[in-house]
Each structure stands twice: as structure tokens, then as C-alpha cells.
């Protein structure tokens, strides 16, 4: 069983919709991450939060907006996405920003119509 | 920069066969090394890790040894099962760093 929980598991949305992905961990970790994974490829880092503050943004388009309401929760707000944004979105956490290993959730599979 | 190279797949094996997936890395200093596994329709699970030279990580019958002299971290399992069918990613992280550099992934299919 994964200790990082992501909802929803699947999401289909149109290009004009607004939706949010949610991630929760109860391991007391203080660093949380968003990754994007295309089929048959390794995950690509999008954002890093450390102690609830955005620490790293890997030049992600503004149509992706992360939020960390508290140390256990991480959201990814989506707006005006493009078909090429269809992918598996993975959340991960670690003890702190320099700490390894990272623990991953099962992801949200996103399809943009 | 840091990078990981792992053997191209896909790899197809029969049950009880021996599995080896080669992984080599380029990094400065003393990175930590990991193998992650991704089963169909799931996220990544940490399979094993090693944090210094000559460390051996092991889990679920899988093993890998951190070889600094050959900059390698090859994954091995002596007798695979159908349930081992998955994509395996080798990864490294520099010391005290958030970055996780992944290899391209190797798809393994085990046939009954």
C-alpha cells in the first residue's frame, strides 16, 4: 500500500475546464513534489515544495498552478490545458528537500480532450 | 551533469529465469543510487537503494551493489515470477539534493 495518496485516479477534462489534483501524505515529510510522466518515459520533475513553500519550479507553464495548504497536502490546479498535457501526474514526498528516497503515489492519469 | 544509462528493453523472460538489468551512472561526488519499479497502472515504488560504495541493496529477491570503480548499479534477481513484470527505473541523487535523475526505464515481461 502506498503511503502517498492521490485523487482522483483518472481525470478527463476539456481544454477550457478548471480542475485540481490532490495529494496527501501522513509520514511527516516536509518536502513534496509534482512529476509528469508520459507513456514509456521516466518521470519529469515539475515542482518542489519545502516546508510548505515553493522551492523549485522547473519552468512549468502557468496553466499548472501548485498549492501546499499544509504540510500533509499538495494540490495541482489545472486550467486551460492542452492535449499534450495528457499524462500521468505523480506526487512524491521525502523527509526534507535534500532527503532521499522519495516516496511516490499511484498518480492521476489525466486526459485532455 | 549527472546522468543514468540503463539497458534498452524490452526484456522478455520465462518464469524462474535469471534477470539482470544493467545501470551505469555519471556523477560527481558520492550520489545515492536507487531502483524504482512501476507495475502496470501504478506509480513508482522504491525497490532498493544504496548510499555509498560497496553497499548492497536488496528487497523481494532483487539485489544491486554500488560499484564506484565501474560506476554501476546493476539489478539482479535469481528467479523471476510473472508478478515481476513491470518497468524498472535506475536513478541517482547527488548527496543532500532534491534532484532525482532517472534512467530511461527497462520494461520486463515474464511469461509463465
Short mmCIF file of C-alpha atoms in Angstrom, two decimals:
data_model
loop_
_atom_site.label_atom_id
_atom_site.label_comp_id
_atom_site.label_asym_id
_atom_site.label_seq_id
_atom_site.Cartn_x
_atom_site.Cartn_y
_atom_site.Cartn_z
CA UNK A 1 0.00 0.00 0.00
CA UNK A 2 1.28 3.42 -0.98
CA UNK A 3 1.74 5.99 1.80
CA UNK A 4 1.17 8.87 -0.61
CA UNK A 5 -2.46 9.09 -1.70
CA UNK A 6 -3.52 10.83 -4.88
CA UNK A 7 -7.03 11.68 -6.07
CA UNK A 8 -8.64 11.29 -8.47
CA UNK A 9 -7.08 8.24 -10.12
CA UNK A 10 -8.39 9.26 -13.52
CA UNK A 11 -9.48 12.63 -14.86
CA UNK A 12 -10.84 13.61 -18.25
CA UNK A 13 -11.25 17.31 -18.93
CA UNK A 14 -11.77 19.73 -21.78
CA UNK A 15 -9.31 22.43 -22.65
CA UNK A 16 -11.46 25.14 -21.08
CA UNK A 17 -12.13 23.34 -17.79
CA UNK A 18 -10.60 24.03 -14.38
CA UNK A 19 -9.79 21.04 -12.19
CA UNK A 20 -7.48 20.14 -9.32
CA UNK A 21 -5.33 17.15 -8.45
CA UNK A 22 -4.83 16.31 -4.80
CA UNK A 23 -2.03 14.58 -2.92
CA UNK A 24 -1.83 13.65 0.76
CA UNK A 25 0.89 12.09 2.92
CA UNK A 26 0.97 11.36 6.65
CA UNK A 27 4.60 10.38 7.04
CA UNK A 28 5.62 13.75 8.48
CA UNK A 29 7.61 14.55 5.36
CA UNK A 30 8.40 18.23 4.79
CA UNK A 31 9.20 18.08 1.07
CA UNK A 32 6.63 17.30 -1.61
CA UNK A 33 6.97 17.05 -5.37
CA UNK A 34 4.92 17.01 -8.55
CA UNK A 35 6.14 14.99 -11.54
CA UNK A 36 4.74 14.49 -15.02
CA UNK A 37 5.20 11.11 -16.72
CA UNK A 38 4.47 10.40 -20.36
CA UNK A 39 3.96 6.82 -21.51
CA UNK A 40 7.12 4.70 -21.59
CA UNK A 41 9.22 7.57 -20.21
CA UNK A 42 10.72 8.38 -16.80
CA UNK A 43 9.05 11.00 -14.59
CA UNK A 44 9.95 14.65 -15.14
CA UNK A 45 10.09 16.99 -12.16
CA UNK A 46 7.67 19.93 -12.21
CA UNK A 47 7.63 21.48 -8.73
CA UNK A 48 9.23 21.07 -5.32
CA UNK A 49 7.73 22.31 -2.06
CA UNK A 50 9.87 22.52 1.06
CA UNK A 51 8.23 23.33 4.39
CA UNK A 52 5.06 24.38 2.53
CA UNK A 53 6.88 26.93 0.37
CA UNK A 54 7.51 26.59 -3.35
CA UNK A 55 11.19 25.85 -3.68
CA UNK A 56 11.64 24.75 -7.28
CA UNK A 57 9.61 25.42 -10.45
CA UNK A 58 11.13 23.62 -13.43
CA UNK A 59 9.88 26.22 -15.93
CA UNK A 60 6.37 24.78 -15.90
CA UNK A 61 3.70 26.67 -17.90
CA UNK A 62 1.40 28.85 -15.80
CA UNK A 63 -1.63 26.74 -16.71
CA UNK A 64 -0.31 24.45 -13.93
CA UNK A 65 -0.59 26.09 -10.50
CA UNK A 66 0.64 24.24 -7.40
CA UNK A 67 -0.53 24.87 -3.86
CA UNK A 68 0.54 23.47 -0.49
CA UNK A 69 -2.17 24.27 2.09
CA UNK A 70 -0.35 22.43 4.90
CA UNK A 71 2.49 20.00 5.46
CA UNK A 72 0.37 16.98 4.52
CA UNK A 73 -1.41 18.25 1.42
CA UNK A 74 -0.34 19.23 -2.05
CA UNK A 75 -2.64 20.37 -4.84
CA UNK A 76 -2.10 20.98 -8.53
CA UNK A 77 -4.64 23.33 -10.09
CA UNK A 78 -5.20 22.92 -13.81
CA UNK A 79 -6.63 25.48 -16.20
CA UNK A 80 -6.74 25.77 -19.99
CA UNK A 81 -4.65 22.67 -20.55
CA UNK A 82 -3.51 21.45 -23.95
CA UNK A 83 -3.80 17.92 -25.41
CA UNK A 84 -0.05 17.45 -24.93
CA UNK A 85 -0.60 17.81 -21.17
CA UNK A 86 -2.25 14.39 -21.14
CA UNK A 87 -0.03 12.25 -18.91
CA UNK A 88 0.30 10.52 -15.55
CA UNK A 89 0.86 13.09 -12.79
CA UNK A 90 2.77 11.73 -9.83
CA UNK A 91 3.12 13.20 -6.37
CA UNK A 92 6.06 12.30 -4.16
CA UNK A 93 7.34 13.20 -0.71
CA UNK A 94 10.59 12.95 1.23
CA UNK A 95 11.72 13.81 4.74
CA UNK A 96 13.11 17.14 3.60
CA UNK A 97 14.21 18.80 0.38
CA UNK A 98 17.62 17.16 0.35
CA UNK A 99 16.38 13.90 1.73
CA UNK A 100 16.02 10.68 -0.20
CA UNK A 101 14.38 8.41 -1.01
CA UNK A 102 11.27 9.95 -2.45
CA UNK A 103 8.02 8.06 -1.90
CA UNK A 104 5.58 8.17 -4.81
CA UNK A 105 1.82 7.94 -5.05
CA UNK A 106 -0.02 5.95 -7.71
CA UNK A 107 -0.67 9.05 -9.76
CA UNK A 108 -3.58 10.69 -11.55
CA UNK A 109 -3.99 9.74 -15.18
CA UNK A 110 -5.08 12.91 -16.96
CA UNK A 111 -6.64 13.04 -20.41
CA UNK A 112 -7.30 16.36 -22.16
CA UNK A 113 -9.98 16.30 -24.82
CA UNK B 1 25.69 16.92 -15.33
CA UNK B 2 24.55 13.78 -13.58
CA UNK B 3 23.06 11.06 -15.74
CA UNK B 4 21.97 7.43 -15.67
CA UNK B 5 22.16 4.93 -18.51
CA UNK B 6 20.29 1.66 -18.30
CA UNK B 7 20.00 -1.18 -20.74
CA UNK B 8 17.45 -0.90 -23.51
CA UNK B 9 14.41 -3.07 -23.32
CA UNK B 10 12.05 -4.65 -23.63
CA UNK B 11 13.26 -7.76 -21.86
CA UNK B 12 11.18 -10.93 -22.06
CA UNK B 13 11.94 -13.89 -19.81
CA UNK B 14 10.41 -17.18 -18.75
CA UNK B 15 9.45 -17.80 -15.12
CA UNK B 16 12.38 -18.83 -12.90
CA UNK B 17 14.91 -17.28 -15.29
CA UNK B 18 17.76 -15.04 -14.08
CA UNK B 19 17.26 -11.32 -14.58
CA UNK B 20 19.96 -8.67 -14.94
CA UNK B 21 19.32 -5.04 -15.84
CA UNK B 22 22.48 -3.02 -16.34
CA UNK B 23 22.73 0.52 -14.98
CA UNK B 24 25.72 2.86 -15.15
CA UNK B 25 25.92 6.43 -13.98
CA UNK B 26 27.88 9.65 -14.35
CA UNK B 27 28.06 11.90 -11.32
CA UNK B 28 30.43 13.98 -9.28
CA UNK B 29 30.94 13.17 -5.65
CA UNK B 30 29.09 10.33 -3.95
CA UNK B 31 25.49 10.06 -5.11
CA UNK B 32 22.85 7.77 -3.67
CA UNK B 33 21.56 5.14 -6.09
CA UNK B 34 18.07 3.67 -6.38
CA UNK B 35 15.99 1.18 -8.28
CA UNK B 36 12.31 2.00 -8.63
CA UNK B 37 9.68 -0.34 -10.07
CA UNK B 38 6.44 0.67 -11.78
CA UNK B 39 3.78 -2.02 -12.14
CA UNK B 40 1.11 -1.54 -14.82
CA UNK B 41 -1.30 1.24 -13.91
CA UNK B 42 0.58 2.21 -10.75
CA UNK B 43 3.07 4.79 -9.53
CA UNK B 44 6.73 4.24 -8.73
CA UNK B 45 7.73 2.07 -5.78
CA UNK B 46 11.17 2.15 -4.27
CA UNK B 47 12.63 -1.31 -4.80
CA UNK B 48 16.05 -0.85 -3.21
CA UNK B 49 18.73 1.73 -2.53
CA UNK B 50 22.42 2.15 -1.74
CA UNK B 51 24.05 5.25 -0.36
CA UNK B 52 27.78 4.51 -0.51
CA UNK B 53 30.33 2.47 -2.40
CA UNK B 54 30.11 -1.33 -1.91
CA UNK B 55 26.67 -1.08 -0.29
CA UNK B 56 24.30 -3.83 -1.41
CA UNK B 57 20.61 -3.01 -1.57
CA UNK B 58 18.15 -5.90 -1.52
CA UNK B 59 14.39 -6.39 -1.47
CA UNK B 60 11.89 -9.00 -2.72
CA UNK B 61 14.72 -11.19 -4.05
CA UNK B 62 16.27 -8.33 -6.03
CA UNK B 63 19.82 -7.15 -5.36
CA UNK B 64 22.12 -4.38 -6.58
CA UNK B 65 25.62 -3.39 -5.46
CA UNK B 66 27.01 0.15 -5.63
CA UNK B 67 30.26 -0.19 -7.60
CA UNK B 68 32.16 3.08 -7.65
CA UNK B 69 35.10 1.71 -9.63
CA UNK B 70 32.81 0.79 -12.54
CA UNK B 71 30.14 3.47 -11.79
CA UNK B 72 27.48 0.77 -11.93
CA UNK B 73 24.42 -0.39 -10.00
CA UNK B 74 23.15 -3.44 -11.87
CA UNK B 75 19.87 -5.03 -10.76
CA UNK B 76 19.68 -8.82 -10.43
CA UNK B 77 17.14 -11.44 -9.44
CA UNK B 78 17.85 -15.13 -9.44
CA UNK B 79 14.40 -16.49 -10.27
CA UNK B 80 11.75 -14.17 -11.68
CA UNK B 81 7.97 -14.60 -11.43
CA UNK B 82 5.15 -13.40 -13.65
CA UNK B 83 4.38 -10.81 -10.96
CA UNK B 84 7.80 -9.19 -11.59
CA UNK B 85 6.56 -7.92 -14.95
CA UNK B 86 6.97 -4.15 -14.71
CA UNK B 87 9.08 -1.17 -15.77
CA UNK B 88 12.29 -0.77 -13.78
CA UNK B 89 13.99 2.62 -13.38
CA UNK B 90 17.53 3.17 -12.15
CA UNK B 91 18.00 6.58 -10.52
CA UNK B 92 20.59 8.66 -8.72
CA UNK B 93 20.52 11.60 -6.40
CA UNK B 94 23.51 13.76 -5.51
CA UNK B 95 24.29 13.94 -1.83
CA UNK B 96 21.77 16.09 0.07
CA UNK B 97 19.96 17.12 -3.11
CA UNK B 98 16.32 17.01 -4.17
CA UNK B 99 17.15 16.06 -7.75
CA UNK B 100 16.42 12.50 -8.84
CA UNK B 101 17.92 11.63 -12.22
CA UNK B 102 16.23 8.64 -13.84
CA UNK B 103 17.37 6.24 -16.49
CA UNK B 104 15.08 5.65 -19.47
CA UNK B 105 13.44 2.62 -17.86
CA UNK B 106 13.50 -1.06 -18.82
CA UNK B 107 10.28 -2.95 -19.50
CA UNK B 108 10.44 -6.52 -18.22
CA UNK B 109 7.86 -9.14 -19.19
CA UNK B 110 7.92 -12.56 -17.52
CA UNK B 111 6.00 -15.35 -19.23
CA UNK B 112 4.57 -18.37 -17.41
#
